[in-house]
Amino acid sequence: MEGKSAGKAVDVLALPIFKQEDSSLPLDGETKHPPFQYVMCAATSPAVKLHDETLTYLNQGQSYEIRMLDNRKMGDMPEITGKLVKSIIRVVFHDRRLQYTEHQQLEGWKWNRPGDRLLDLDIPMSVGIIDTRTNPSQLNAVEFLWDPAKRTSAFIQVHCISTEFTPRKHGGEKGVPFRIQVDTFKQNENGEYTDHLHSASCQIKVFKPKGADRKQKTDREKMEKRTAHEKEKYQPSYDTTILTEMRLEPIIEDAVEHEQKKSSKRTLPADYGDSLAKRGSCSPWPDTPTAYVNSSPSTAPAFTSPQQGTCSVPDSNSSSPNHQGDGVSQPSSEQLQPSATIQETQQWLLKNRFSSYTRLFSNFSGADLLKLTKEDLVQICGAADGIRLYNSLKSRSVRPRLTIYVCQEQPAGGGGEGSGGTPYVYHAIYLEEMVASEVARKLASVFNIPFHQINQVYRQGPTGIHILVSDQMVQNFQDESCFLFFTVKAENGDGIHIVLK
C-alpha cells in the first residue's frame, strides 16, 4: 500500500509545480486537451528511465513521418474550423548551453557544409501540406499550411548529426541531443499567421545512415541483459514518438554570448517545471521576414528575437555597392597579402566595402581568406557580394573587350626590325570600349603622345590609301591584331594624324 501511495504521489507531483511556475498558463482543461497532437513515426529508445523524457534515434537524411492530428473537443476553437493553420517544424538544440550560442553553432555548421540544410521536407512523400516554404537564412526550419480537418503528414529529413556539435578531443564522444519542435499558428484579423495556437517537441539524436538502427539494437540488447527488477525502472520502447506539449517561459539571453541582454520567450514542455537545469529549454521562434511576432498586448505571447545578422543579408546601415555614390566598382589598389594579420585583413575588408562581413571573418588572416574558393564565397556571402569579394581577393580588373598589339614604326628600318637591327617592340592596348576615340586615347597614353594633338586615326588600306578609323571599324577588329603605326603632320600644321598599317 505504501508503494502504491508513493506511486500515486509521483504521478500528481508535476501538476502543482507546473502550475506554480507560471500563473499565466492555460487552465487544467486546456492543458489536458491540447488542440493538436503531433506523432513522429519512429521508435523510442528502451534505455530511458521512467518519468524521463523519451529519446528517439534518427538516421541522417532518412524521411520520417510526422502526423498532424486535430485533437480539439467539440466546440473548441471554432474560429479555425474550415480554415488553414500554419506550422513550423524546426530542429533545435536540447541543451541550454548550445541554445545560447545557436546562431554561432549553425553558422559554423553552414561553413563546414556549404549548400546543405539541417532540415528538409520530403514533399513527394508528404500528404495534405500546402504552400511549403524554406528560408535560406533559417536552415533548420520548414513551414507549411494544412487543414486540421484533413489527413496531414509531413515527412522530414534531418541532415545534421549529433556528433557534429561535440568538441572533438579524443574521439568517441557522445553526440548532443536535438529537439524536433512544431509551432502552429492561426490567422489574425489581417490574414497573417501570427497568432500562436500550440507547440510541442520531442528529444532526438541523429546518427549517420543506419547508425540509429544499430544504436536502437544496442539499447535493446542491454535491456535484455538486465534483471526484471532493473527493467521496471525503465520505460518500454514505443513504436511512435508523441511530441510533448510545450508552454512558454521567459528566459534572459546570455549577455556575454550575445553582447547585450535581450529578453525572449522560449517554449518548454509542460512537465519541465521541476527540471529546467537537467533538461533545458527549447529554442525561441526564428526571426525571419515572416516572423511570427504578435506586437499587440494580449494574452497571446509576444516574442522578440535577437537580431542576428546573416552572411547573405548585410546590415542595412553597412557599406555595400548599393550605398556607393558613384555606383561603379573600382578595383582595389592594394591586394590582400597571404601574410596579412587578422587586423590587417579586417582593415582590408573595410577598405574594400565588405564591412558587413567583418564580424563573420573576424578570425581570418589573409592566408585564410585567400584559400576560399569562388563557390565558398558565393555560399557564404551570396552571389553578388561573393563574386565581388572573390574578384577583389584575386585583384581581377575588368576584362577588356578587345586587345590589339601596336608598335611605332621608326623612320629608318624595314621588315620586322627597327634602326640598328633591333626587333620592333609591340605594346598591348586593352580596349574597354569599342570606339575610335578609345583607340586614340590609349595610343596617346602608351606612346606619350599629347592626346589633344591627335586629329584623326587612319588605317592604311590597299595601294596606300588612308581609311578613317570609325567605331564600326574598331568593332570589326580581330582580337589580338598587330599594327605598326606612324605619325604625319596635319594638313593645316596643327596636330598630327596617326596611321595604322
Short mmCIF file of C-alpha atoms in Angstrom, two decimals:
data_model
loop_
_atom_site.label_atom_id
_atom_site.label_comp_id
_atom_site.label_asym_id
_atom_site.label_seq_id
_atom_site.Cartn_x
_atom_site.Cartn_y
_atom_site.Cartn_z
CA MET A 1 0.00 0.00 0.00
CA GLU A 2 2.83 2.39 0.82
CA GLY A 3 4.43 1.66 -2.54
CA LYS A 4 1.15 2.34 -4.34
CA SER A 5 0.64 5.58 -2.42
CA ALA A 6 4.14 6.70 -3.29
CA GLY A 7 3.50 5.92 -6.95
CA LYS A 8 0.34 8.00 -6.94
CA ALA A 9 2.18 10.86 -5.29
CA VAL A 10 4.75 10.84 -8.06
CA ASP A 11 2.04 10.85 -10.70
CA VAL A 12 0.43 14.04 -9.44
CA LEU A 13 3.61 15.80 -8.33
CA ALA A 14 4.35 17.50 -11.64
CA LEU A 15 0.99 19.30 -11.90
CA PRO A 16 1.30 21.63 -8.84
CA ILE A 17 4.89 22.51 -9.78
CA PHE A 18 3.78 23.15 -13.34
CA LYS A 19 1.07 25.49 -12.13
CA GLN A 20 3.40 27.32 -9.75
CA GLU A 21 5.96 28.02 -12.44
CA ASP A 22 3.75 30.38 -14.42
CA SER A 23 0.38 31.70 -13.36
CA SER A 24 -0.44 32.67 -16.93
CA LEU A 25 -0.60 29.05 -18.11
CA PRO A 26 -3.78 27.65 -19.66
CA LEU A 27 -6.47 26.16 -17.48
CA ASP A 28 -6.32 22.49 -16.50
CA GLY A 29 -8.91 21.50 -19.08
CA GLU A 30 -6.95 23.16 -21.85
CA THR A 31 -3.72 21.53 -20.74
CA LYS A 32 -5.26 18.05 -20.78
CA HIS A 33 -6.83 18.59 -24.19
CA PRO A 34 -4.35 20.34 -26.48
CA PRO A 35 -5.86 21.41 -29.80
CA PHE A 36 -3.35 19.39 -31.82
CA GLN A 37 -1.16 16.35 -31.46
CA TYR A 38 1.96 15.53 -33.47
CA VAL A 39 3.17 11.94 -33.73
CA MET A 40 6.51 11.00 -35.30
CA CYS A 41 6.68 7.50 -36.76
CA ALA A 42 9.97 6.48 -35.17
CA ALA A 43 10.51 4.14 -32.22
CA THR A 44 11.65 5.47 -28.85
CA SER A 45 14.71 4.12 -27.06
CA PRO A 46 14.15 1.39 -24.43
CA ALA A 47 17.09 2.69 -22.36
CA VAL A 48 15.19 5.66 -20.88
CA LYS A 49 14.23 5.66 -17.23
CA LEU A 50 10.67 6.08 -16.04
CA HIS A 51 9.47 9.68 -15.74
CA ASP A 52 12.31 10.86 -18.03
CA GLU A 53 11.51 12.30 -21.41
CA THR A 54 11.56 9.86 -24.31
CA LEU A 55 14.57 9.75 -26.63
CA THR A 56 14.31 8.82 -30.31
CA TYR A 57 17.17 7.88 -32.64
CA LEU A 58 17.03 9.06 -36.27
CA ASN A 59 19.18 8.31 -39.29
CA GLN A 60 20.73 11.24 -41.11
CA GLY A 61 18.85 12.08 -44.32
CA GLN A 62 16.11 9.46 -43.82
CA SER A 63 12.49 10.54 -44.22
CA TYR A 64 10.37 10.31 -41.07
CA GLU A 65 6.63 10.91 -40.96
CA ILE A 66 5.11 13.41 -38.53
CA ARG A 67 1.33 13.02 -38.37
CA MET A 68 -0.50 16.29 -37.72
CA LEU A 69 -3.66 15.42 -35.78
CA ASP A 70 -6.66 17.57 -34.83
CA ASN A 71 -7.20 16.92 -31.13
CA ARG A 72 -9.93 19.51 -30.42
CA LYS A 73 -13.03 18.65 -28.43
CA MET A 74 -16.43 19.52 -29.83
CA GLY A 75 -16.80 23.28 -29.85
CA ASP A 76 -13.12 24.07 -29.17
CA MET A 77 -11.56 26.84 -31.26
CA PRO A 78 -14.45 27.33 -33.70
CA GLU A 79 -12.53 30.16 -35.34
CA ILE A 80 -10.19 27.71 -37.13
CA THR A 81 -12.93 25.33 -38.28
CA GLY A 82 -12.82 25.09 -42.05
CA LYS A 83 -9.63 27.20 -42.18
CA LEU A 84 -5.95 26.50 -42.68
CA VAL A 85 -3.30 26.81 -39.98
CA LYS A 86 0.44 27.26 -40.36
CA SER A 87 3.02 25.02 -38.73
CA ILE A 88 6.77 25.50 -38.47
CA ILE A 89 8.90 22.41 -37.88
CA ARG A 90 12.41 23.01 -36.59
CA VAL A 91 15.39 21.05 -35.36
CA VAL A 92 16.88 22.90 -32.38
CA PHE A 93 19.34 22.23 -29.58
CA HIS A 94 18.17 20.46 -26.44
CA ASP A 95 20.94 21.73 -24.14
CA ARG A 96 20.58 25.28 -22.89
CA ARG A 97 24.33 25.88 -23.28
CA LEU A 98 24.05 25.31 -27.02
CA GLN A 99 20.81 27.28 -27.27
CA TYR A 100 22.63 30.41 -26.07
CA THR A 101 25.15 30.02 -28.92
CA GLU A 102 22.71 28.64 -31.50
CA HIS A 103 23.50 31.31 -34.09
CA GLN A 104 27.26 30.70 -33.91
CA GLN A 105 26.78 26.92 -33.91
CA LEU A 106 24.60 26.99 -37.02
CA GLU A 107 26.94 29.40 -38.80
CA GLY A 108 29.81 27.02 -38.11
CA TRP A 109 27.79 24.09 -39.45
CA LYS A 110 26.88 26.10 -42.55
CA TRP A 111 30.56 26.88 -43.08
CA ASN A 112 31.52 23.20 -42.93
CA ARG A 113 28.55 22.03 -45.01
CA PRO A 114 28.06 24.71 -47.71
CA GLY A 115 24.83 24.31 -49.66
CA ASP A 116 23.25 21.88 -47.16
CA ARG A 117 20.26 22.36 -44.85
CA LEU A 118 19.85 20.98 -41.34
CA LEU A 119 16.19 20.16 -42.01
CA ASP A 120 14.25 19.44 -45.19
CA LEU A 121 10.72 18.43 -46.12
CA ASP A 122 10.28 15.33 -48.27
CA ILE A 123 7.49 16.92 -50.30
CA PRO A 124 6.69 13.92 -52.58
CA MET A 125 6.11 11.72 -49.51
CA SER A 126 4.12 14.32 -47.55
CA VAL A 127 0.31 14.43 -47.58
CA GLY A 128 -2.04 17.38 -47.08
CA ILE A 129 0.58 20.13 -46.74
CA ILE A 130 0.16 23.35 -48.76
CA ASP A 131 2.44 26.27 -49.61
CA THR A 132 5.65 24.75 -48.26
CA ARG A 133 8.46 27.22 -47.66
CA THR A 134 12.11 27.14 -46.62
CA ASN A 135 14.04 30.28 -45.75
CA PRO A 136 17.72 30.36 -46.88
CA SER A 137 18.61 32.15 -43.64
CA GLN A 138 16.80 29.53 -41.50
CA LEU A 139 18.48 26.26 -42.46
CA ASN A 140 16.93 24.43 -39.51
CA ALA A 141 13.25 25.23 -40.21
CA VAL A 142 10.48 24.39 -42.69
CA GLU A 143 6.93 25.73 -42.74
CA PHE A 144 3.65 24.90 -44.45
CA LEU A 145 -0.12 25.34 -44.27
CA TRP A 146 -2.52 22.49 -43.52
CA ASP A 147 -6.19 21.82 -42.88
CA PRO A 148 -6.84 20.21 -39.45
CA ALA A 149 -9.99 18.56 -40.86
CA LYS A 150 -7.97 16.59 -43.43
CA ARG A 151 -5.34 13.88 -43.13
CA THR A 152 -1.95 15.57 -42.94
CA SER A 153 1.51 14.02 -42.71
CA ALA A 154 4.80 15.90 -43.08
CA PHE A 155 7.87 13.81 -43.88
CA ILE A 156 11.06 15.42 -42.60
CA GLN A 157 14.75 14.73 -43.17
CA VAL A 158 17.39 15.79 -40.63
CA HIS A 159 20.81 16.28 -42.22
CA CYS A 160 22.90 17.27 -39.19
CA ILE A 161 24.27 14.57 -36.91
CA SER A 162 24.65 14.86 -33.15
CA THR A 163 28.44 14.48 -33.10
CA GLU A 164 28.93 17.49 -35.39
CA PHE A 165 28.35 19.76 -32.40
CA THR A 166 30.53 17.80 -29.95
CA PRO A 167 34.03 19.13 -29.15
CA ARG A 168 36.37 16.61 -30.74
CA LYS A 169 39.10 15.75 -28.25
CA HIS A 170 39.70 12.03 -28.06
CA GLY A 171 37.09 10.58 -30.42
CA GLY A 172 34.04 8.53 -29.48
CA GLU A 173 32.31 11.36 -27.61
CA LYS A 174 28.56 11.21 -27.21
CA GLY A 175 26.57 13.30 -29.63
CA VAL A 176 24.48 16.20 -28.41
CA PRO A 177 20.69 15.75 -28.32
CA PHE A 178 18.41 17.83 -30.54
CA ARG A 179 14.71 18.58 -30.38
CA ILE A 180 12.11 18.37 -33.13
CA GLN A 181 9.81 21.31 -32.39
CA VAL A 182 6.46 22.10 -34.02
CA ASP A 183 4.81 25.53 -33.59
CA THR A 184 1.32 26.10 -35.02
CA PHE A 185 -0.36 29.45 -35.71
CA LYS A 186 -3.72 30.72 -36.92
CA GLN A 187 -4.56 33.80 -38.96
CA ASN A 188 -5.08 37.16 -37.28
CA GLU A 189 -7.56 39.80 -38.39
CA ASN A 190 -5.14 40.86 -41.15
CA GLY A 191 -4.91 37.36 -42.59
CA GLU A 192 -1.35 36.81 -41.30
CA TYR A 193 -0.42 33.61 -39.47
CA THR A 194 0.86 35.22 -36.28
CA ASP A 195 -1.50 34.02 -33.52
CA HIS A 196 0.15 31.17 -31.65
CA LEU A 197 -2.04 28.13 -31.04
CA HIS A 198 0.13 25.25 -29.91
CA SER A 199 3.70 23.99 -29.59
CA ALA A 200 5.14 20.54 -28.99
CA SER A 201 8.54 18.86 -29.22
CA CYS A 202 10.48 15.67 -28.63
CA GLN A 203 14.09 14.78 -27.91
CA ILE A 204 16.16 13.11 -30.65
CA LYS A 205 19.67 12.07 -31.51
CA VAL A 206 20.78 11.86 -35.14
CA PHE A 207 23.29 9.30 -36.40
CA LYS A 208 24.95 8.62 -39.71
CA PRO A 209 22.87 6.37 -42.03
CA LYS A 210 21.90 3.08 -40.31
CA GLY A 211 23.58 4.28 -37.11
CA ALA A 212 20.21 4.83 -35.40
CA ASP A 213 19.20 1.21 -36.10
CA ARG A 214 22.46 -0.07 -34.58
CA LYS A 215 22.05 2.17 -31.51
CA GLN A 216 18.45 1.01 -31.03
CA LYS A 217 19.58 -2.61 -31.27
CA THR A 218 22.40 -1.99 -28.75
CA ASP A 219 19.99 -0.42 -26.26
CA ARG A 220 17.58 -3.30 -26.67
CA GLU A 221 20.31 -5.88 -26.05
CA LYS A 222 21.49 -4.02 -22.94
CA MET A 223 17.96 -4.01 -21.55
CA GLU A 224 17.58 -7.74 -22.20
CA LYS A 225 20.62 -8.40 -20.00
CA ARG A 226 19.13 -6.52 -17.05
CA THR A 227 17.17 -8.25 -14.31
CA ALA A 228 13.40 -7.99 -14.13
CA HIS A 229 13.72 -5.65 -11.13
CA GLU A 230 16.06 -3.30 -13.05
CA LYS A 231 13.80 -3.34 -16.10
CA GLU A 232 10.98 -1.91 -14.01
CA LYS A 233 12.95 1.34 -13.70
CA TYR A 234 12.88 1.83 -17.48
CA GLN A 235 10.06 2.67 -19.83
CA PRO A 236 9.31 0.37 -22.78
CA SER A 237 10.17 1.24 -26.34
CA TYR A 238 7.16 2.68 -28.19
CA ASP A 239 6.65 2.29 -31.94
CA THR A 240 5.94 6.01 -32.34
CA THR A 241 7.11 9.20 -30.65
CA ILE A 242 4.48 11.61 -29.34
CA LEU A 243 5.69 15.21 -29.28
CA THR A 244 5.15 16.67 -25.80
CA GLU A 245 3.00 19.77 -25.48
CA MET A 246 5.01 22.86 -24.63
CA ARG A 247 4.44 26.01 -22.67
CA LEU A 248 6.07 29.44 -22.69
CA GLU A 249 8.75 30.62 -20.33
CA PRO A 250 10.71 33.90 -20.42
CA ILE A 251 14.46 33.43 -20.44
CA ILE A 252 17.12 36.16 -20.49
CA GLU A 253 19.77 35.65 -23.15
CA ASP A 254 23.39 35.41 -22.01
CA ALA A 255 24.88 38.90 -22.22
CA VAL A 256 28.41 37.68 -22.83
CA GLU A 257 27.42 35.42 -25.70
CA HIS A 258 25.14 37.92 -27.44
CA GLU A 259 26.88 41.17 -26.43
CA GLN A 260 23.76 42.54 -24.86
CA LYS A 261 20.85 41.21 -22.82
CA LYS A 262 17.73 40.59 -24.86
CA SER A 263 14.54 39.21 -23.33
CA SER A 264 12.93 36.44 -25.35
CA LYS A 265 10.23 33.84 -24.89
CA ARG A 266 11.17 30.21 -25.13
CA THR A 267 8.90 27.19 -25.04
CA LEU A 268 9.14 24.30 -22.61
CA PRO A 269 7.24 21.02 -22.26
CA ALA A 270 4.50 21.26 -19.68
CA ASP A 271 6.23 18.80 -17.32
CA TYR A 272 9.57 20.60 -17.32
CA GLY A 273 8.91 22.91 -14.37
CA ASP A 274 10.92 20.81 -11.91
CA SER A 275 13.91 20.02 -14.09
CA LEU A 276 14.96 23.04 -16.12
CA ALA A 277 18.64 22.64 -15.40
CA LYS A 278 18.51 18.93 -16.17
CA ARG A 279 16.55 19.05 -19.42
CA GLY A 280 16.99 22.57 -20.78
CA SER A 281 14.55 24.82 -22.59
CA CYS A 282 13.51 24.87 -26.21
CA SER A 283 14.52 27.30 -28.85
CA PRO A 284 12.93 30.73 -29.46
CA TRP A 285 10.99 31.23 -32.63
CA PRO A 286 13.16 32.31 -35.58
CA ASP A 287 13.47 35.94 -36.62
CA THR A 288 12.51 35.75 -40.30
CA PRO A 289 10.90 38.17 -42.76
CA THR A 290 7.60 36.45 -41.91
CA ALA A 291 8.42 36.12 -38.22
CA TYR A 292 5.54 35.13 -36.04
CA VAL A 293 5.52 38.17 -33.81
CA ASN A 294 2.47 39.46 -32.02
CA SER A 295 3.20 43.05 -31.00
CA SER A 296 -0.26 43.78 -29.63
CA PRO A 297 -0.75 43.49 -25.84
CA SER A 298 -2.97 40.47 -25.35
CA THR A 299 -2.98 37.05 -23.75
CA ALA A 300 -1.07 35.71 -26.72
CA PRO A 301 2.70 35.60 -26.14
CA ALA A 302 4.83 38.40 -27.57
CA PHE A 303 8.18 37.34 -28.93
CA THR A 304 11.24 39.45 -29.65
CA SER A 305 14.09 37.52 -31.20
CA PRO A 306 17.75 38.52 -31.09
CA GLN A 307 18.60 40.39 -34.24
CA GLN A 308 21.31 38.18 -35.55
CA GLY A 309 22.77 39.15 -38.90
CA THR A 310 23.18 36.55 -41.63
CA CYS A 311 26.00 36.43 -44.07
CA SER A 312 23.74 36.58 -47.13
CA VAL A 313 21.84 39.73 -45.99
CA PRO A 314 24.17 42.60 -44.99
CA ASP A 315 23.06 45.07 -42.34
CA SER A 316 21.06 47.96 -43.70
CA ASN A 317 23.46 50.54 -42.29
CA SER A 318 26.58 48.85 -43.55
CA SER A 319 28.62 49.69 -46.58
CA SER A 320 27.65 47.89 -49.74
CA PRO A 321 27.68 48.51 -53.50
CA ASN A 322 24.15 49.89 -53.29
CA HIS A 323 25.29 52.62 -50.94
CA GLN A 324 28.18 53.93 -53.02
CA GLY A 325 27.73 57.30 -54.62
CA ASP A 326 29.48 56.55 -57.89
CA GLY A 327 27.79 53.21 -58.45
CA VAL A 328 30.96 51.91 -60.12
CA SER A 329 33.10 49.23 -58.57
CA GLN A 330 36.69 50.45 -58.63
CA PRO A 331 39.49 47.89 -58.49
CA SER A 332 41.37 47.84 -55.23
CA SER A 333 44.77 49.46 -55.40
CA GLU A 334 46.05 47.22 -52.61
CA GLN A 335 45.93 43.45 -52.86
CA LEU A 336 45.39 41.35 -49.73
CA GLN A 337 48.62 39.51 -48.97
CA PRO A 338 48.80 35.97 -47.54
CA SER A 339 50.98 37.35 -44.74
CA ALA A 340 48.25 39.81 -43.63
CA THR A 341 47.33 39.55 -39.96
CA ILE A 342 43.74 39.28 -38.70
CA GLN A 343 43.69 43.02 -38.02
CA GLU A 344 45.09 43.87 -41.46
CA THR A 345 42.52 41.54 -43.05
CA GLN A 346 39.71 43.37 -41.20
CA GLN A 347 41.06 46.71 -42.44
CA TRP A 348 41.23 45.38 -46.00
CA LEU A 349 37.58 44.25 -45.81
CA LEU A 350 36.51 47.69 -44.57
CA LYS A 351 38.55 49.49 -47.23
CA ASN A 352 37.03 47.38 -49.99
CA ARG A 353 33.40 47.87 -48.87
CA PHE A 354 32.88 44.50 -47.16
CA SER A 355 32.10 45.90 -43.72
CA SER A 356 29.02 43.69 -43.39
CA TYR A 357 31.28 40.62 -43.30
CA THR A 358 33.98 41.80 -40.89
CA ARG A 359 32.29 40.00 -37.99
CA LEU A 360 31.85 36.80 -39.99
CA PHE A 361 35.56 36.82 -40.94
CA SER A 362 36.72 38.13 -37.55
CA ASN A 363 39.19 35.25 -37.07
CA PHE A 364 40.50 35.08 -40.64
CA SER A 365 44.02 36.03 -41.62
CA GLY A 366 44.96 36.96 -45.18
CA ALA A 367 46.00 33.38 -45.94
CA ASP A 368 42.71 32.01 -44.57
CA LEU A 369 40.64 34.33 -46.75
CA LEU A 370 42.71 33.71 -49.89
CA LYS A 371 42.25 29.94 -49.53
CA LEU A 372 38.50 30.25 -50.08
CA THR A 373 37.19 29.26 -53.49
CA LYS A 374 34.68 31.22 -55.51
CA GLU A 375 32.00 28.66 -54.62
CA ASP A 376 32.79 29.04 -50.90
CA LEU A 377 32.44 32.82 -51.02
CA VAL A 378 29.18 32.70 -53.00
CA GLN A 379 27.74 30.25 -50.46
CA ILE A 380 28.83 32.40 -47.50
CA CYS A 381 28.10 35.90 -48.80
CA GLY A 382 25.51 35.36 -51.51
CA ALA A 383 26.02 35.56 -55.27
CA ALA A 384 26.55 39.33 -55.68
CA ASP A 385 28.92 40.01 -52.79
CA GLY A 386 30.56 36.59 -53.07
CA ILE A 387 31.66 37.21 -56.67
CA ARG A 388 32.73 40.77 -55.81
CA LEU A 389 34.81 39.56 -52.86
CA TYR A 390 36.38 36.81 -54.96
CA ASN A 391 37.37 39.29 -57.69
CA SER A 392 38.78 41.70 -55.10
CA LEU A 393 40.83 38.95 -53.45
CA LYS A 394 42.23 37.89 -56.81
CA SER A 395 42.69 41.55 -57.87
CA ARG A 396 40.73 40.93 -61.02
CA SER A 397 40.24 44.01 -63.17
CA VAL A 398 37.53 44.38 -65.78
CA ARG A 399 38.25 42.05 -68.70
CA PRO A 400 38.96 44.10 -71.86
CA ARG A 401 36.59 43.71 -74.77
CA LEU A 402 39.42 43.87 -77.32
CA THR A 403 43.22 43.56 -77.23
CA ILE A 404 45.49 44.84 -80.02
CA TYR A 405 49.29 44.96 -80.24
CA VAL A 406 50.83 48.17 -81.59
CA CYS A 407 54.39 49.27 -82.39
CA GLN A 408 55.58 52.69 -83.52
CA GLU A 409 57.40 52.50 -86.82
CA GLN A 410 60.87 54.04 -86.86
CA PRO A 411 61.86 56.32 -89.73
CA ALA A 412 64.85 54.18 -90.73
CA GLY A 413 64.34 50.43 -90.85
CA GLY A 414 62.32 47.82 -92.63
CA GLY A 415 60.78 44.44 -92.25
CA GLY A 416 60.44 43.32 -88.66
CA GLU A 417 63.40 45.34 -87.34
CA GLY A 418 63.97 48.92 -86.34
CA SER A 419 67.12 51.02 -86.65
CA GLY A 420 70.30 49.22 -85.64
CA GLY A 421 68.79 45.80 -86.40
CA THR A 422 66.82 45.64 -83.14
CA PRO A 423 63.38 43.97 -83.42
CA TYR A 424 60.24 46.03 -83.10
CA VAL A 425 58.74 46.04 -79.59
CA TYR A 426 54.96 45.90 -79.51
CA HIS A 427 52.76 47.25 -76.73
CA ALA A 428 49.42 45.75 -75.70
CA ILE A 429 46.43 48.07 -75.95
CA TYR A 430 43.38 46.96 -73.96
CA LEU A 431 40.07 48.45 -75.08
CA GLU A 432 37.18 48.54 -72.60
CA GLU A 433 35.09 50.47 -75.13
CA MET A 434 34.93 49.54 -78.83
CA VAL A 435 35.13 53.11 -80.16
CA ALA A 436 37.70 55.02 -82.20
CA SER A 437 38.25 57.66 -79.53
CA GLU A 438 39.30 54.90 -77.11
CA VAL A 439 41.97 53.76 -79.61
CA ALA A 440 43.32 57.29 -79.87
CA ARG A 441 43.32 57.80 -76.11
CA LYS A 442 45.15 54.50 -75.40
CA LEU A 443 47.76 55.18 -78.12
CA ALA A 444 48.40 58.62 -76.65
CA SER A 445 48.82 57.14 -73.19
CA VAL A 446 51.15 54.28 -74.17
CA PHE A 447 53.40 56.24 -76.57
CA ASN A 448 53.43 59.56 -74.69
CA ILE A 449 51.66 61.50 -77.43
CA PRO A 450 49.63 64.53 -76.28
CA PHE A 451 46.04 63.40 -76.75
CA HIS A 452 44.81 66.86 -77.74
CA GLN A 453 47.27 66.87 -80.69
CA ILE A 454 45.76 63.76 -82.33
CA ASN A 455 43.32 64.89 -85.01
CA GLN A 456 42.42 61.60 -86.72
CA VAL A 457 43.35 57.93 -86.69
CA TYR A 458 43.60 56.27 -90.09
CA ARG A 459 44.24 52.75 -91.27
CA GLN A 460 46.38 52.24 -94.33
CA GLY A 461 44.44 50.34 -96.96
CA PRO A 462 45.16 48.92 -100.43
CA THR A 463 47.56 50.96 -102.61
CA GLY A 464 48.42 53.03 -99.52
CA ILE A 465 45.13 54.85 -99.15
CA HIS A 466 44.16 56.20 -95.72
CA ILE A 467 40.85 54.93 -94.34
CA LEU A 468 39.28 56.77 -91.38
CA VAL A 469 39.10 54.53 -88.30
CA SER A 470 35.43 54.65 -87.22
CA ASP A 471 33.62 52.99 -84.32
CA GLN A 472 32.31 50.35 -86.71
CA MET A 473 35.82 49.56 -87.94
CA VAL A 474 37.05 49.13 -84.35
CA GLN A 475 34.16 46.77 -83.65
CA ASN A 476 35.36 44.63 -86.58
CA PHE A 477 38.99 44.45 -85.45
CA GLN A 478 40.07 40.89 -84.75
CA ASP A 479 41.18 40.28 -81.19
CA GLU A 480 44.99 40.37 -80.76
CA SER A 481 45.57 42.03 -84.13
CA CYS A 482 49.04 43.54 -84.70
CA PHE A 483 49.63 47.04 -86.11
CA LEU A 484 52.57 49.27 -86.95
CA PHE A 485 51.81 52.97 -86.89
CA PHE A 486 53.46 56.19 -87.88
CA THR A 487 52.50 59.80 -87.48
CA VAL A 488 52.06 62.51 -90.11
CA LYS A 489 51.50 66.21 -89.60
CA ALA A 490 48.02 67.52 -90.20
CA GLU A 491 47.41 69.49 -93.38
CA ASN A 492 46.95 72.75 -91.51
CA GLY A 493 50.06 72.09 -89.46
CA ASP A 494 48.05 71.95 -86.23
CA GLY A 495 48.36 68.49 -84.65
CA ILE A 496 49.05 65.07 -86.15
CA HIS A 497 47.32 62.09 -87.69
CA ILE A 498 48.07 58.50 -86.68
CA VAL A 499 48.18 55.89 -89.44
CA LEU A 500 47.86 52.18 -88.59
CA LYS A 501 49.18 49.60 -91.02
#
